[in-house]
Short mmCIF file of C-alpha atoms in Angstrom, two decimals:
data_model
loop_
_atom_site.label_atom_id
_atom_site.label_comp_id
_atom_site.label_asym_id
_atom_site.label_seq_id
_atom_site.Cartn_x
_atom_site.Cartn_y
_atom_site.Cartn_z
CA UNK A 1 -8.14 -5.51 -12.30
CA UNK A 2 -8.81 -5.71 -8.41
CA UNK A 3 -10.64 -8.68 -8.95
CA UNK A 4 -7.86 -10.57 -10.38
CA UNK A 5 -5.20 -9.02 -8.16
CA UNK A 6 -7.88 -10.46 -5.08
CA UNK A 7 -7.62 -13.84 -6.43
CA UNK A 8 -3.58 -14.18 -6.38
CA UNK A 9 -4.04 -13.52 -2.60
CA UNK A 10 -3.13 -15.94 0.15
CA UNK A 11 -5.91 -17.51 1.90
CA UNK A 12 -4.25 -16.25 5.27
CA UNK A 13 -7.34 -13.93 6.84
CA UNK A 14 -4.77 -11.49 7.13
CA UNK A 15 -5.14 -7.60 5.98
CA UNK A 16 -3.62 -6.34 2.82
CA UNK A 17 -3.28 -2.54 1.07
CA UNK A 18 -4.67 -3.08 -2.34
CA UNK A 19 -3.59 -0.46 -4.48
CA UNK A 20 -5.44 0.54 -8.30
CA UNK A 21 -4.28 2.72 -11.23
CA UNK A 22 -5.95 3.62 -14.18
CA UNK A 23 -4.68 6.41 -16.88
CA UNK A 24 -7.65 8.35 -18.49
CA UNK A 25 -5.68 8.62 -21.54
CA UNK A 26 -3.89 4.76 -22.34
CA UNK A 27 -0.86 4.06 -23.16
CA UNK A 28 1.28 0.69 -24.93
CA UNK A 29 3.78 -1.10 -23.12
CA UNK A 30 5.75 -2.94 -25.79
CA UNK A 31 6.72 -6.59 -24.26
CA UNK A 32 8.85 -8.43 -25.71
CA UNK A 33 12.27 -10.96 -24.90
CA UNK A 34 14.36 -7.48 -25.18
CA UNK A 35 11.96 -4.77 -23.21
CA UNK A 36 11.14 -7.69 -21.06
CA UNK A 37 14.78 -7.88 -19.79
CA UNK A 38 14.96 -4.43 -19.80
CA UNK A 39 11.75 -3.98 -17.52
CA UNK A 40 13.00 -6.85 -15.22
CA UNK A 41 16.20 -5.03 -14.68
CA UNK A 42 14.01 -1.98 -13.57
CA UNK A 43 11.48 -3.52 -11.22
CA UNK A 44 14.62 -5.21 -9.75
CA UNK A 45 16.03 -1.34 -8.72
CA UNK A 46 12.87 -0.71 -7.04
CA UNK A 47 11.82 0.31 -3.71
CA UNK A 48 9.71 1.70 -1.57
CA UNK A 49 9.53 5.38 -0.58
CA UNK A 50 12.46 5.86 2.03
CA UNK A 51 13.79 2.10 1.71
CA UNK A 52 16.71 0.64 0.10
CA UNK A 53 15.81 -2.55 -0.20
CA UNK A 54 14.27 -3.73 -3.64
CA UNK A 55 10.65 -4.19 -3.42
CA UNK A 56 10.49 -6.87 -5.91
CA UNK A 57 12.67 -10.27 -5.87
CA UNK A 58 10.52 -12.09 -8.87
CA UNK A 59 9.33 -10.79 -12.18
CA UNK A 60 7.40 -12.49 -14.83
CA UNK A 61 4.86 -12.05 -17.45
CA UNK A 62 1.66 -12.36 -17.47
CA UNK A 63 -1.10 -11.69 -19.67
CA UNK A 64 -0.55 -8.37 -21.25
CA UNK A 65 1.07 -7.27 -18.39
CA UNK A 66 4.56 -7.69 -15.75
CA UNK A 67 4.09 -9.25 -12.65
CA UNK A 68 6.06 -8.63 -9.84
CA UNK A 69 6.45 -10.07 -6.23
CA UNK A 70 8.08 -10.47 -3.50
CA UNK A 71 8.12 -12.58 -0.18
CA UNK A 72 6.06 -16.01 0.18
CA UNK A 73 2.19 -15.98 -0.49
CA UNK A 74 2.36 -18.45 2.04
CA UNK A 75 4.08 -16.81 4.62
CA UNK A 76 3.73 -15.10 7.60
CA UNK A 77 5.45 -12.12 7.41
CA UNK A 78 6.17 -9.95 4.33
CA UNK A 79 4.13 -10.59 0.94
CA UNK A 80 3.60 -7.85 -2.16
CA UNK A 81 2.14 -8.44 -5.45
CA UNK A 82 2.46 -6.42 -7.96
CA UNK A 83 0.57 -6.07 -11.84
CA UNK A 84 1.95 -3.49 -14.15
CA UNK A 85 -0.63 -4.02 -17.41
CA UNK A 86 0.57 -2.99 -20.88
CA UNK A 87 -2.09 -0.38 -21.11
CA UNK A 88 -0.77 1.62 -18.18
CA UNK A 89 -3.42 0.43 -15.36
CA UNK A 90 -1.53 -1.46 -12.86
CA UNK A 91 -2.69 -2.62 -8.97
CA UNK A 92 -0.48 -3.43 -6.12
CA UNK A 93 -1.31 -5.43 -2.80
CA UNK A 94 0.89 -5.85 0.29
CA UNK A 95 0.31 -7.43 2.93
CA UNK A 96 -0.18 -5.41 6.26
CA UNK A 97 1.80 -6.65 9.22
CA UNK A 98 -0.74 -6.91 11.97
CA UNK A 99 0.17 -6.33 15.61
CA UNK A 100 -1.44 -7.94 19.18
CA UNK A 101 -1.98 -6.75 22.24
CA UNK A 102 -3.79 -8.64 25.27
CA UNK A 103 -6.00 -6.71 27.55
CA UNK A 104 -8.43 -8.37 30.20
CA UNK A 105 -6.97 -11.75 28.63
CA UNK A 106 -8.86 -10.89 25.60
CA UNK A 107 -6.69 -10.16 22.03
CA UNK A 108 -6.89 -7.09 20.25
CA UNK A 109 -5.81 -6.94 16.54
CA UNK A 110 -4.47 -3.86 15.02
CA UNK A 111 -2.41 -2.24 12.59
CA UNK A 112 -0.87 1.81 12.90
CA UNK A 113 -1.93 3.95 9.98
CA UNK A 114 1.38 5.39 9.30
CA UNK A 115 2.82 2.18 7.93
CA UNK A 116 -0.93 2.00 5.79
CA UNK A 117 -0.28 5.78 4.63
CA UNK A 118 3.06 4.65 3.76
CA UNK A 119 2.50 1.43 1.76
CA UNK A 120 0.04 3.65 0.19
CA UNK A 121 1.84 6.45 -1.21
CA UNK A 122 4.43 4.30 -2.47
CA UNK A 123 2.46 2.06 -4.15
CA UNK A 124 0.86 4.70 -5.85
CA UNK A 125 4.40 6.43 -7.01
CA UNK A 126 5.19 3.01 -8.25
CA UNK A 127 2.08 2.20 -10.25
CA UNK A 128 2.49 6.20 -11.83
CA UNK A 129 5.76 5.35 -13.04
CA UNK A 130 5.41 2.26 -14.72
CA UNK A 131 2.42 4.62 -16.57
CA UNK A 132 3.76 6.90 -17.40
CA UNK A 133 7.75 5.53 -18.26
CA UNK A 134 6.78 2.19 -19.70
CA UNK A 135 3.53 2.80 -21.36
CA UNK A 136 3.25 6.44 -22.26
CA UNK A 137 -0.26 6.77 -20.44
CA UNK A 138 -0.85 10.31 -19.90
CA UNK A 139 -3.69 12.82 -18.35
CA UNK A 140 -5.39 12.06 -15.15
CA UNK A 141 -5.51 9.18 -13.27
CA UNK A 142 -8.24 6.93 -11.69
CA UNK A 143 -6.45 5.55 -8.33
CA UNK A 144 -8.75 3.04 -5.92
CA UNK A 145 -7.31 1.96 -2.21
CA UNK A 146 -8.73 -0.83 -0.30
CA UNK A 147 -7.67 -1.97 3.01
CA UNK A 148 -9.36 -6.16 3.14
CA UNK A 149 -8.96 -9.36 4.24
CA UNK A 150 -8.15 -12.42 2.42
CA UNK A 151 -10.34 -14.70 3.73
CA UNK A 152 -8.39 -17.76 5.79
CA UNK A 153 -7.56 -21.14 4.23
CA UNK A 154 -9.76 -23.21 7.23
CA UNK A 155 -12.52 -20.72 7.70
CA UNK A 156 -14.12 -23.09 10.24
CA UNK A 157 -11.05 -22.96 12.50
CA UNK A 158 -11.17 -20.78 15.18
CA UNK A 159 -7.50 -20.08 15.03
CA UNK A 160 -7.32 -19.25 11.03
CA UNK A 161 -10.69 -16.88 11.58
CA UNK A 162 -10.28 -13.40 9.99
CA UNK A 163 -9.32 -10.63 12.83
CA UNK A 164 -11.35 -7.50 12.70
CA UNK A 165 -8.61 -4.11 12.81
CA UNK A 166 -8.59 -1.30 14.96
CA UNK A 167 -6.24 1.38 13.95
CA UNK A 168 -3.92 2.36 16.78
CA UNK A 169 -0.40 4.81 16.08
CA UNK A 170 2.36 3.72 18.11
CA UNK A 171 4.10 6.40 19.75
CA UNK A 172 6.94 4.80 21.39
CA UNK A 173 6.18 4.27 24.88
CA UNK A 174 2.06 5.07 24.51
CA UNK A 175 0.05 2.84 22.28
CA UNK A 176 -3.06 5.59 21.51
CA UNK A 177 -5.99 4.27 20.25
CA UNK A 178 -7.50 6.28 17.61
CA UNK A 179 -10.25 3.75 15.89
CA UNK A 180 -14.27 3.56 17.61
CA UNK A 181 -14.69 0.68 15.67
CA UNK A 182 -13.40 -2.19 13.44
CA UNK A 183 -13.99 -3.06 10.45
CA UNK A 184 -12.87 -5.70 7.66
CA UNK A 185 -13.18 -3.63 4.53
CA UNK A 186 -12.47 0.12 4.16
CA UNK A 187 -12.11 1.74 0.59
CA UNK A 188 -11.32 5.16 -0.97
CA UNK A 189 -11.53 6.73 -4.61
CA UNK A 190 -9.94 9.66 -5.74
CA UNK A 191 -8.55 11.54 -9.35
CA UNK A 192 -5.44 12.59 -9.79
CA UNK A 193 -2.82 14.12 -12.48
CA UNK A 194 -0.91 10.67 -13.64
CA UNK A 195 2.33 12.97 -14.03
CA UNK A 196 1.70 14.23 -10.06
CA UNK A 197 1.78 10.75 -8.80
CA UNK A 198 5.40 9.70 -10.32
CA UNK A 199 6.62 12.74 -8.79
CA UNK A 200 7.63 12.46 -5.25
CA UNK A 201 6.69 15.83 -4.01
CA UNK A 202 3.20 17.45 -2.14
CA UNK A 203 0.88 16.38 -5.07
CA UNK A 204 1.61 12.70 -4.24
CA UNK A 205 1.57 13.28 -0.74
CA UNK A 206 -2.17 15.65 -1.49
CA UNK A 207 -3.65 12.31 -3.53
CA UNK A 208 -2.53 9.78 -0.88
CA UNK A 209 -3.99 12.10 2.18
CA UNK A 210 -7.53 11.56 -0.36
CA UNK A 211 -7.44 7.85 -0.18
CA UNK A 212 -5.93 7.66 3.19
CA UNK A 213 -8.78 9.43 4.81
CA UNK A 214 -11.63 7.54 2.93
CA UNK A 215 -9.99 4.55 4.08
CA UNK A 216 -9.54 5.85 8.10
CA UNK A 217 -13.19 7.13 7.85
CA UNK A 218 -14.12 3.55 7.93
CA UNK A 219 -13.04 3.11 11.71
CA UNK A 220 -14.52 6.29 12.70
CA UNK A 221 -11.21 8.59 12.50
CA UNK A 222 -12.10 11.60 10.38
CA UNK A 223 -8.98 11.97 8.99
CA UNK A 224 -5.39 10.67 8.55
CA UNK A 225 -3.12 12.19 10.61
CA UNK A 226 0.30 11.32 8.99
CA UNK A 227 -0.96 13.52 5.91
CA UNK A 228 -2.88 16.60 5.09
CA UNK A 229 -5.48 17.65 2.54
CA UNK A 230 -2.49 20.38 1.57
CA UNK A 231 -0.13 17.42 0.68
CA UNK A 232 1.91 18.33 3.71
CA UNK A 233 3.80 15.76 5.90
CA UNK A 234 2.20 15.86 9.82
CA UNK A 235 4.71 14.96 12.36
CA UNK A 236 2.71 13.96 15.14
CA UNK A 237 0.94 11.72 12.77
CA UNK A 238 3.85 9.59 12.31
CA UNK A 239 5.20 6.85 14.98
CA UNK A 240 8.58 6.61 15.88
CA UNK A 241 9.98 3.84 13.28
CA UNK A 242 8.91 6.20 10.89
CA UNK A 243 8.98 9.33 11.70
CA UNK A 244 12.39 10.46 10.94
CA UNK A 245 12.92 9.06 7.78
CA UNK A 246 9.71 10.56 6.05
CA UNK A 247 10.59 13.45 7.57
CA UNK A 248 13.91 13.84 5.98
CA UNK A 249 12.27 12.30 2.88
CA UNK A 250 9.42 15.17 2.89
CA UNK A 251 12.16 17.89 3.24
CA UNK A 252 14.00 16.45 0.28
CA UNK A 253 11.52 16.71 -1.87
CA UNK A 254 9.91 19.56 -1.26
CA UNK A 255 7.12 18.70 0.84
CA UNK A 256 6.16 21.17 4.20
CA UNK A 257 6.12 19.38 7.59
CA UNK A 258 3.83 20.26 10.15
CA UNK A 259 4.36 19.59 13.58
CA UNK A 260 0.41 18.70 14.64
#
């Protein structure tokens, strides 16, 4: 699945959040003209964890599965893509907004982990419910996170070359670095309960603090701050564009936040 999600990428040597779902336990996603206006109508109502925006503007079919996107491949800003397969597997990639700073007149690359832990967990509430609604897939789940680069369109000119990502949290005023190194591929792999993931409560929040930290490890941080192994919600983890709406969300649902 990852390998055809990799291939709908744009050739813009930018960083993406490639999500992956498998059920242990299958299900069947009935597609036809009436479920497929019925699904279309759903994956129109949805959004990301604390947003109100819809998170899809296009859906289609594909081959034995929905496809959903949003944004321009070919852009520069936002870009998600989206496969919901009619076995209950799905994968989701979004592209990660990457930020510069200039130091010494050389340019840093880098991206905060809270909006990676973010893009994460929702991704992986969104895969869970197309599972487990749509398809019936029950039993545990296989779920695979992968932070990569697309490789550029020109990969000969210097100013379409793929940048190498630090991981810095933006605190407001303070930009703290956190990363030793960078790196162009990080992974993580993990098992969860299918039914824990399309629940938004501290099982989602545990599974995503799995990945999350696999992926972190990568660039020498030992763990993710935003989350905890407990499935708790950590405060100081969290910059300050997102910090008070997941913290509101957490409380909502259940979820204990931790100041540090």
């Amino acid at each position: 699945m990852e390998r055809e999600l990799l291939s709908a990428l744009p050739l813009d040597g930018y960083p993406h959040l490639i999500v992956a779902l498998t059920p242990e336990i299958p299900g069947e996603m009935v597609l036809n003209s009436e479920s497929f206006d019925r699904y279309r109508t759903e994956l129109q109502g949805v959004s990301l964890l604390i947003q109100e925006e819809d998170a899809f503007t296009a859906i289609r079919v594909g081959s034995r599965r929905l496809i959903a996107t949003d944004g321009h491949p070919d852009g520069m800003s936002h870009h998600s893509h989206c496969e919901l397969h009619r076995d209950g597997s799905g994968t989701f990639a979004q592209r990660v907004p990457l930020r510069f700073m200039d130091i010494d007149y050389k340019r840093f690359t880098w991206l905060p982990p809270d909006l990676m832990v973010w893009l994460l967990m929702s991704a992986l509430n969104i895969l869970a419910l197309h599972a487990r609604d749509r398809t019936g897939a029950t039993g545990t789940a296989l779920i695979r996170a992968a932070l990569v680069q697309s490789p550029p369109r020109q990969p000969d000119d210097p100013n379409r070359r793929a940048f190498p990502f630090p991981l810095i949290v933006d605190y407001g005023v303070d930009e703290v670095p956190l990363s030793t190194q960078s790196c162009t591929h990080a992974d993580g792999e993990a098992v969860a309960l299918l039914d824990d993931l399309a629940i938004e409560g501290p099982a989602l929040v545990q599974a995503t603090s799995q990945l999350a930290d696999e992926i972190v490890q990568a660039f020498g941080i030992a763990e993710a701050l935003p989350v905890t192994p407990a499935g708790e919600l950590r405060q100081a983890g969290w910059g300050v564009s997102l910090r008070n709406a997941m913290t509101k969300w957490a409380r909502a649902h259940g979820i204990n936040v931790v100041s540090a």
